[in-house]
Short mmCIF file of C-alpha atoms in Angstrom, two decimals:
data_model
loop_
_atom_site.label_atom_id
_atom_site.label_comp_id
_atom_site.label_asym_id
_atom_site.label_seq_id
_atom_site.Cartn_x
_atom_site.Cartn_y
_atom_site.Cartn_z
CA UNK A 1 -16.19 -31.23 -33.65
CA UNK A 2 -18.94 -32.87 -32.01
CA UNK A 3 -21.66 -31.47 -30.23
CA UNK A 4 -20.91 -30.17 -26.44
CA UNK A 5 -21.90 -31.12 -23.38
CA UNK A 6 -22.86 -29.45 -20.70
CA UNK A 7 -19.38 -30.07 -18.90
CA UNK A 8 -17.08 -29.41 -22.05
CA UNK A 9 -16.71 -27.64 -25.03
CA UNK A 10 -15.88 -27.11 -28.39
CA UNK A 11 -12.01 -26.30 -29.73
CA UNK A 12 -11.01 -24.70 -32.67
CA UNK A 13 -9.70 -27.72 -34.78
CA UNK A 14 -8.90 -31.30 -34.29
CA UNK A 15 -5.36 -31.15 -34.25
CA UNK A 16 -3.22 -28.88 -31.71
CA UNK A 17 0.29 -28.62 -31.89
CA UNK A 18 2.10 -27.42 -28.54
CA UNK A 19 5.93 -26.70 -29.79
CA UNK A 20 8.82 -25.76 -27.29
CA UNK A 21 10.81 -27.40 -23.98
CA UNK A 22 9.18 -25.60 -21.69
CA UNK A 23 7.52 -28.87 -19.86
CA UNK A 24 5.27 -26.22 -17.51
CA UNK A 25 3.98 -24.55 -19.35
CA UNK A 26 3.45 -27.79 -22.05
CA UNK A 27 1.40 -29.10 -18.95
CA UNK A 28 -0.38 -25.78 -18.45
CA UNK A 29 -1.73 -26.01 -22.18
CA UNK A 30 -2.72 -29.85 -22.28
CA UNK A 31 -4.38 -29.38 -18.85
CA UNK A 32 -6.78 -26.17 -20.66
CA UNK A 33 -7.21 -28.65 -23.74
CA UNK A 34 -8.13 -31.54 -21.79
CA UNK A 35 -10.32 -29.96 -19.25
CA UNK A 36 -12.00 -28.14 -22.43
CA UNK A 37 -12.75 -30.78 -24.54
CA UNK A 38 -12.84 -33.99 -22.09
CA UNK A 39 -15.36 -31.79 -19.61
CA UNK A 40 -14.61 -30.94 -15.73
CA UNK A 41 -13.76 -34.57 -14.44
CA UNK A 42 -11.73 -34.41 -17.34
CA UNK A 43 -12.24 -38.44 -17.79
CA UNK A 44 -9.51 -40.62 -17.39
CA UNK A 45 -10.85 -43.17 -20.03
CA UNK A 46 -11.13 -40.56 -22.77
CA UNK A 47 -7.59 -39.68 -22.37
CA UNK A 48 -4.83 -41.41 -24.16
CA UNK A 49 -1.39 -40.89 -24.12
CA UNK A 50 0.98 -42.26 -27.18
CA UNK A 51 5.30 -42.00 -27.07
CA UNK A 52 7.23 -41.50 -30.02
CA UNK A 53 7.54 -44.48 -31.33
CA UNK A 54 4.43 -44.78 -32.82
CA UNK A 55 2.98 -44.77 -36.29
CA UNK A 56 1.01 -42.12 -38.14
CA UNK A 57 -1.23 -44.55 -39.29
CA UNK A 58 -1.79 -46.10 -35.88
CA UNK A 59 -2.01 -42.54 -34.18
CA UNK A 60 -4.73 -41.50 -36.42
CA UNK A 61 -6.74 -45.09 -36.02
CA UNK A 62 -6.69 -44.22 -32.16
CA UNK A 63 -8.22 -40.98 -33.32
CA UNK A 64 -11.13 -42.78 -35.50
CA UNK A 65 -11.45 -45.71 -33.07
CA UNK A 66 -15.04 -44.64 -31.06
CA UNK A 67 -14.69 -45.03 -27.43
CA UNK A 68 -16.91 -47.66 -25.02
CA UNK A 69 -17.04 -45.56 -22.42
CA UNK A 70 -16.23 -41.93 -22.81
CA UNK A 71 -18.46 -40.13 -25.67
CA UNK A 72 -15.01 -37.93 -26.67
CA UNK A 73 -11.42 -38.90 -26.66
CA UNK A 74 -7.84 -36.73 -26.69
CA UNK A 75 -5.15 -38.61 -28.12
CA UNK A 76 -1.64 -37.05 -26.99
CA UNK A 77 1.67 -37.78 -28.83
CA UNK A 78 4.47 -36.57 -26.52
CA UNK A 79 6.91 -36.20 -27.79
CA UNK A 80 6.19 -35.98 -31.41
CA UNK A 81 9.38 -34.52 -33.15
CA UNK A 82 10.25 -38.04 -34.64
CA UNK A 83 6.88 -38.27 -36.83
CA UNK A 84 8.07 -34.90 -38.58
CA UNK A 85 11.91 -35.46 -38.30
CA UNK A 86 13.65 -34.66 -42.39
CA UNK A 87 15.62 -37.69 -43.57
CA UNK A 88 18.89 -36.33 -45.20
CA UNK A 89 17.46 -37.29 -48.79
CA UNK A 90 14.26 -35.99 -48.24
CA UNK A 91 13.60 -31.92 -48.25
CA UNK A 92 11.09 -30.46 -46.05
CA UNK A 93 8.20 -30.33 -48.81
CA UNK A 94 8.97 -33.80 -50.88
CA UNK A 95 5.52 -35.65 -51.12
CA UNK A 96 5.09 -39.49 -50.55
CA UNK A 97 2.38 -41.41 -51.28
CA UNK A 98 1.37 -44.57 -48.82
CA UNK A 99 2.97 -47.17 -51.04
CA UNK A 100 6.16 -44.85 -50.72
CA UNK A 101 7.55 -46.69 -47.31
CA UNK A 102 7.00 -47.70 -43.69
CA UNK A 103 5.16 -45.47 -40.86
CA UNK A 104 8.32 -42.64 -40.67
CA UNK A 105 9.15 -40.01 -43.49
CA UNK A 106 8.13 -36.51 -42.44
CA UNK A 107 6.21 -35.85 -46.34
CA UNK A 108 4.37 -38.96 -45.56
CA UNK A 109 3.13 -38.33 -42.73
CA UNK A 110 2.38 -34.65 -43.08
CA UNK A 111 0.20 -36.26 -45.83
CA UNK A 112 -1.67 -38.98 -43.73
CA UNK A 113 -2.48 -35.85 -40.69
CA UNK A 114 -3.47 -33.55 -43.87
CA UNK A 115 -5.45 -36.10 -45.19
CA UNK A 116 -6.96 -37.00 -41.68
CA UNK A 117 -8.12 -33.12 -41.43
CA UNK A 118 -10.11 -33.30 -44.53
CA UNK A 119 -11.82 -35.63 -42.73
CA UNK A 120 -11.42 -36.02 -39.15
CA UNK A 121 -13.02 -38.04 -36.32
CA UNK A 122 -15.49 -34.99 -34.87
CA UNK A 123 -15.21 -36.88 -30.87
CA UNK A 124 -11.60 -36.90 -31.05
CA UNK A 125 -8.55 -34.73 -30.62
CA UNK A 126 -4.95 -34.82 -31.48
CA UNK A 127 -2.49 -32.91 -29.66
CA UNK A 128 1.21 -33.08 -30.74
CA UNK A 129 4.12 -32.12 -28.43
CA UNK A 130 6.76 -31.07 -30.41
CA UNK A 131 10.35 -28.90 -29.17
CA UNK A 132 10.41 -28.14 -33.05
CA UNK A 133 7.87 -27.24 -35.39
CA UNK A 134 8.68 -26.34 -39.28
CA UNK A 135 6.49 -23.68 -40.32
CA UNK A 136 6.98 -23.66 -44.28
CA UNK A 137 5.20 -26.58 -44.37
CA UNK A 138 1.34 -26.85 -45.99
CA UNK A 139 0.31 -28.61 -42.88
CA UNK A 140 1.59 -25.87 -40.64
CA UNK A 141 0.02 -23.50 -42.40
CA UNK A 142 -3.22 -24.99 -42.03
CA UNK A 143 -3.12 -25.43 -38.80
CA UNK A 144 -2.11 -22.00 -38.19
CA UNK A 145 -4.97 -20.52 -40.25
CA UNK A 146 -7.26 -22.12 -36.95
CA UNK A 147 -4.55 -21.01 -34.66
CA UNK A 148 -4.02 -24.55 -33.41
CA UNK A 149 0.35 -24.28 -33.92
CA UNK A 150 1.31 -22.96 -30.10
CA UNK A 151 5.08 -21.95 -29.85
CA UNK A 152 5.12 -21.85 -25.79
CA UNK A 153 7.74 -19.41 -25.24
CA UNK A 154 10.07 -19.36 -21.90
CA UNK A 155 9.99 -17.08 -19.83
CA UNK A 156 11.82 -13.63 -20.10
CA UNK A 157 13.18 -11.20 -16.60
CA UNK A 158 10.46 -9.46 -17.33
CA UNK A 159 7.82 -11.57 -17.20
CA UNK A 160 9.00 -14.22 -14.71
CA UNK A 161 8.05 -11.73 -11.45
CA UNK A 162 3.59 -12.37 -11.95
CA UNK A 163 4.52 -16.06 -13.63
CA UNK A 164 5.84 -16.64 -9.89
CA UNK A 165 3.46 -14.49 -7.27
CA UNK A 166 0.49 -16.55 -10.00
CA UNK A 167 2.07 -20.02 -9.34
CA UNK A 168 2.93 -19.62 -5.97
CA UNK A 169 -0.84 -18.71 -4.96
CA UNK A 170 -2.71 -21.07 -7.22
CA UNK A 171 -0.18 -24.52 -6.69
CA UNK A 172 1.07 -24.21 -3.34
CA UNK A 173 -1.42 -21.45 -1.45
CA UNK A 174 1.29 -19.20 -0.50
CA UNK A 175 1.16 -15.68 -1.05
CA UNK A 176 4.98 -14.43 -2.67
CA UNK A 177 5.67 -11.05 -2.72
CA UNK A 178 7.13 -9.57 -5.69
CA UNK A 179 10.53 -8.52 -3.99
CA UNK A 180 11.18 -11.94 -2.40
CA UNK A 181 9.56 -13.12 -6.49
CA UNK A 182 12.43 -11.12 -8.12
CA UNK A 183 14.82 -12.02 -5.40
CA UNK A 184 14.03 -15.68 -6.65
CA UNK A 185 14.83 -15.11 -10.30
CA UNK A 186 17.90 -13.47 -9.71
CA UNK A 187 19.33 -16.07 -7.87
CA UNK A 188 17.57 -19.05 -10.41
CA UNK A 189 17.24 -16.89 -13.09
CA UNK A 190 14.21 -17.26 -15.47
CA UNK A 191 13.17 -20.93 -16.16
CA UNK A 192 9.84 -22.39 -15.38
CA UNK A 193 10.94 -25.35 -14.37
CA UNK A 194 13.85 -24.72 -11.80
CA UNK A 195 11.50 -21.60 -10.31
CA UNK A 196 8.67 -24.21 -10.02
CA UNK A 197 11.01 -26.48 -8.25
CA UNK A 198 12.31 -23.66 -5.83
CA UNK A 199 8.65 -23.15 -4.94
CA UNK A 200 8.02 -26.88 -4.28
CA UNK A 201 10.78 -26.76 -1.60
CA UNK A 202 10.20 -23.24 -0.02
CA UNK A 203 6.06 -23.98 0.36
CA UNK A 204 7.11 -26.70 2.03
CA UNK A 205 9.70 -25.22 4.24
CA UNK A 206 7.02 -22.76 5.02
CA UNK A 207 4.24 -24.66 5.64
CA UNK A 208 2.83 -22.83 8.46
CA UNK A 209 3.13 -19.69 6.81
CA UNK A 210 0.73 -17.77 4.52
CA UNK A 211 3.66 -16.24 2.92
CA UNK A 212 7.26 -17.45 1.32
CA UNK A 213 9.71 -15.14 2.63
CA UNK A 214 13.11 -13.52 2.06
CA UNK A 215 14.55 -15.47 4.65
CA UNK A 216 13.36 -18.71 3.77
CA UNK A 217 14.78 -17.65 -0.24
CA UNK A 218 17.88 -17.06 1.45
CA UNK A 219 18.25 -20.08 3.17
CA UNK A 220 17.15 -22.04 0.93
CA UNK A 221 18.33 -20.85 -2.29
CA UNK A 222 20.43 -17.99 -2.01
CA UNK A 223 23.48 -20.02 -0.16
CA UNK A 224 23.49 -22.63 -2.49
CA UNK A 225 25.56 -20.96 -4.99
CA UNK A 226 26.05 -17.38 -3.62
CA UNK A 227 29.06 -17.61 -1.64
CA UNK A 228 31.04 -19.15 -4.38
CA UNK A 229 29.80 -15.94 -6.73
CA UNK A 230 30.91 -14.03 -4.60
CA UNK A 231 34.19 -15.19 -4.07
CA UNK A 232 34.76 -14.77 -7.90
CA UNK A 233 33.89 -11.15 -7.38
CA UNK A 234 36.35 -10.34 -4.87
CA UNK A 235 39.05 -12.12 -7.23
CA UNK A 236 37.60 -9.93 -10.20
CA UNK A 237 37.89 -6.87 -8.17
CA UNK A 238 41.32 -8.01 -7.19
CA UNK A 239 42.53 -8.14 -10.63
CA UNK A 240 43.12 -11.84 -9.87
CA UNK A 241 42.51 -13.35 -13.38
CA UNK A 242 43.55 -16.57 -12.55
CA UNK A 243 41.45 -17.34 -9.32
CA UNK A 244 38.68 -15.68 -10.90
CA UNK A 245 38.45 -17.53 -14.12
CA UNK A 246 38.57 -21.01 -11.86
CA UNK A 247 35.95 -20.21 -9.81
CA UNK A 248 33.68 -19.49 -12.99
CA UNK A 249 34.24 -23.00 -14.32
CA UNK A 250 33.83 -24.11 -11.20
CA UNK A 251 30.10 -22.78 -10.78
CA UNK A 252 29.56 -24.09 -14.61
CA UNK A 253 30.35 -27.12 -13.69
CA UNK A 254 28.11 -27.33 -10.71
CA UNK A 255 25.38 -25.60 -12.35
CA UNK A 256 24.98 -25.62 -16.48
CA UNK A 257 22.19 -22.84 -16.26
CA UNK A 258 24.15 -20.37 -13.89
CA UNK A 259 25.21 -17.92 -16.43
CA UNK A 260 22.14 -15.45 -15.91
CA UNK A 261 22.55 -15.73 -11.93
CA UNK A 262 26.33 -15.05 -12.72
CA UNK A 263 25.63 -11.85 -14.82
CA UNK A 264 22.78 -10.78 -12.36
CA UNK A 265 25.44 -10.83 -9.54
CA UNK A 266 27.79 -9.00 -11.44
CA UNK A 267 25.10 -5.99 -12.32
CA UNK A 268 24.50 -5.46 -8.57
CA UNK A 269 28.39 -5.44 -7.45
CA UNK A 270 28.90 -3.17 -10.42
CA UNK A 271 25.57 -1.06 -9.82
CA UNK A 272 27.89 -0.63 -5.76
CA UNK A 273 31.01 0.56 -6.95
CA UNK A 274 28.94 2.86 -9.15
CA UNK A 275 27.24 4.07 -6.19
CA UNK A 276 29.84 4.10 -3.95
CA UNK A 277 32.10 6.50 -5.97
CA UNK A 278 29.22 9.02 -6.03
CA UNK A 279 28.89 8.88 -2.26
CA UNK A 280 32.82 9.39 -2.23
CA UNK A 281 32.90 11.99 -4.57
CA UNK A 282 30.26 13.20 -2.00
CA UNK A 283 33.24 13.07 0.72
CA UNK A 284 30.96 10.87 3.03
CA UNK A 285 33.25 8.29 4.86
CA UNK A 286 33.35 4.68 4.41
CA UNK A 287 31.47 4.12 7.76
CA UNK A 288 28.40 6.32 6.14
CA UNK A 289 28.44 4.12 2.50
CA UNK A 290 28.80 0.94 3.88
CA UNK A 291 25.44 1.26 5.89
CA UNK A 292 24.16 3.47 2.90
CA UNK A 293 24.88 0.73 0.24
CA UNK A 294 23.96 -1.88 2.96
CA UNK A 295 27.55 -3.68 2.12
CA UNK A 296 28.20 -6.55 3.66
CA UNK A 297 29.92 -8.26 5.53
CA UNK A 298 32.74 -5.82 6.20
CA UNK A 299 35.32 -7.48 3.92
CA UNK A 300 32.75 -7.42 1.09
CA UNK A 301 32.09 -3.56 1.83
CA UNK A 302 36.10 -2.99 2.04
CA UNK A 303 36.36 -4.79 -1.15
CA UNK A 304 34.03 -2.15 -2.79
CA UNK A 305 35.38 0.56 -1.41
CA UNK A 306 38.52 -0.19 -2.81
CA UNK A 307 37.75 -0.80 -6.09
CA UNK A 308 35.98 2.77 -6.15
CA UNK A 309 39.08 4.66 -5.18
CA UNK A 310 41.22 2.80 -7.48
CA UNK A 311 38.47 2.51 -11.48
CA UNK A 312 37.20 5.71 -10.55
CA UNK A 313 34.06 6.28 -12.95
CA UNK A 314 35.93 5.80 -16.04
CA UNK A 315 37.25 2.33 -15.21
CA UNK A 316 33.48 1.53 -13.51
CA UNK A 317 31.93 2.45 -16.84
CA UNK A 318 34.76 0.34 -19.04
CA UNK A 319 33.57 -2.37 -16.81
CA UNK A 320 29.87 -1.25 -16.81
CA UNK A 321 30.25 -1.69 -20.89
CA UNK A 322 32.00 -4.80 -20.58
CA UNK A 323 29.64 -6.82 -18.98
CA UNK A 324 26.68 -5.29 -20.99
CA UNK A 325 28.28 -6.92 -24.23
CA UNK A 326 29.30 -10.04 -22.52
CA UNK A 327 25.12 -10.61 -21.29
CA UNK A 328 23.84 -9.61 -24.69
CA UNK A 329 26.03 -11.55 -27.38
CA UNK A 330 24.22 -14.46 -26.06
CA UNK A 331 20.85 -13.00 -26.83
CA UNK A 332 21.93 -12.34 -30.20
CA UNK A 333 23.51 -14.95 -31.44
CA UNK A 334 26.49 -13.50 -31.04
CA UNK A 335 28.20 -16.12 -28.38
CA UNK A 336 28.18 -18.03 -26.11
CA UNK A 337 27.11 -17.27 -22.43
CA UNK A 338 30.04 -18.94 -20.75
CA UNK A 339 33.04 -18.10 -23.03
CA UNK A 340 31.70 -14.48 -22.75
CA UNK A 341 32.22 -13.78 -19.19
CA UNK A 342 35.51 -15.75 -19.05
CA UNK A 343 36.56 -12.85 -21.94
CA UNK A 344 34.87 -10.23 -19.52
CA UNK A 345 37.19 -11.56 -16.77
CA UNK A 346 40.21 -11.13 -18.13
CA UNK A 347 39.50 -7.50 -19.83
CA UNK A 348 37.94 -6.34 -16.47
CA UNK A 349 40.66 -7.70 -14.69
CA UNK A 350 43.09 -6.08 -16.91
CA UNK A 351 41.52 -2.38 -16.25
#
């Protein structure tokens, strides 16, 4: 790379690869890139964004071509899955030399950006945006020897509670306590992009406020799909199959990333009963665990009560167990998310 200024500095290689769908945290990357190597004002003029229909060859001649008015340039191909996309009669590592076809071919163009890093423009730099990367690939492993291959990885439960209190303060000024944080997540569940939109609309709702809080979560967020979850409960706890299972589809259909709010839900009417047949095996009455459990409203807490008296703890721990294989076969590969609580229905319903 070129020398520094004052205002910018030095990266590690001349080609970065950012690889996943996370788009928020994508931008979080290319905005530490750009305002790295382009400086502080982080220059319009050096900055150049290409789409993915363009060449290899013309990519890389962007790359070489000197700028007339910014002394570094960062080219950024977003997406760039297409440059590196296998044709069905060509394997991952098949070679092709220039005279071999057009711009596309992944082999021939892994050869024209391996080729450019023997000898690369040193005021330039190349970021790809990829939601796939192959890593058995020489070029990869190149790359990765400078650490410039970046799988941005999504957020998990456990991680998404500082992700949130951190973007909160530093995009929208508003201090976000972690209850009202993890309050969020349950009800949105852990994706960057739909928590960064719930924040949008609550800093705004709270604009006069330092703080986002629990009520404006609730108002906002919590009703839009927490009624209908809980109606599905009280059909579950019913032993109402039928009802239940069309209620289900019904929030899929509304919402294709519900699953994890679904399960969440689930956990904490599950996590009552549990609680509520210790307080009965405790002999306190119905008056004293309702306020104890905080369940509400009363139909909701008679609902609960119920369902204690008649599972017990063996049919609360069947269920318990039921649910706990229904959230992880998704995680490992095992299933499906939605498919997987439609079988939990019908067994729970069936205990």
């Amino acid at each position: 790379m070129g020398k520094a200024t004052a205002k910018t500095q030095d990266v590690a290689a001349p080609v970065y690869v950012l690889v996943g769908e996370d788009l928020i945290l994508r931008r979080e990357k290319l905005a530490k890139l750009r305002a790295d190597f382009l400086g502080d004002d982080q220059d319009s003029i050096g900055f150049v964004s290409l789409g993915a229909n363009v060449a290899m060859r013309d990519i890389l001649d962007e790359c070489r071509t000197i700028g007339m008015f910014s002394p570094r340039k960062l080219v950024l191909v977003d997406p760039a899955d297409a440059l590196f996309a296998t044709r069905g009669d060509e394997s991952e590592e098949h070679e092709q030399d220039e005279a071999s076809g057009e711009a596309g071919g992944a082999g021939l163009n892994r050869n024209l950006l391996e080729r450019y890093l023997d000898a690369p423009c040193a005021t330039a730099l190349l970021v790809l945006a990829c939601q796939t990367w192959n890593k058995s690939t020489r070029l990869h492993k190149r790359l990765a020897a400078s650490k410039c291959v970046e799988f941005l990885e999504g957020l998990t439960p456990a991680s998404a509670s500082a992700w949130l209190v951190r973007r909160a303060k530093a995009e929208y000024s508003k201090e976000l306590p972690l209850q009202v944080a993890n309050r969020l997540i349950e009800l949105v569940g852990p994706d960057r992009s739909r928590l960064d939109s719930e924040l949008a609309k609550l800093a705004l709702y709270c604009l006069n406020e330092p703080a986002i809080s629990a009520a404006a979560v609730e108002t906002l967020t919590g009703f839009s799909h927490e009624q209908q979850i809980w109606d599905m409960i009280a059909a579950l706890g019913a032993g109402d199959a039928k009802s239940a299972l069309q209620l289900h589809e019904a929030l899929w259909q509304a919402d294709k990333k519900i699953g994890f709010t679904i399960v969440g839900a689930v956990f904490y009417w599950l996590n009552q009963v549990m609680r509520a047949i210790e307080l009965l095996e405790k002999r306190m009455s119905d008056a004293e665990i309702s306020s104890e459990l905080k369940l509400w409203p009363q139909q909701r807490a008679a609902n609960v009560l119920q369902l204690a008296r008649r599972w017990q703890f063996s049919g609360a721990r069947r269920a318990s167990q039921l649910l706990l294989q229904a959230d992880l076969a998704p995680k490992t590969g095992l299933g499906e998310m939605q498919p997987c609580m439609e079988r939990f229905i019908i067994q729970v319903c069936a205990i």
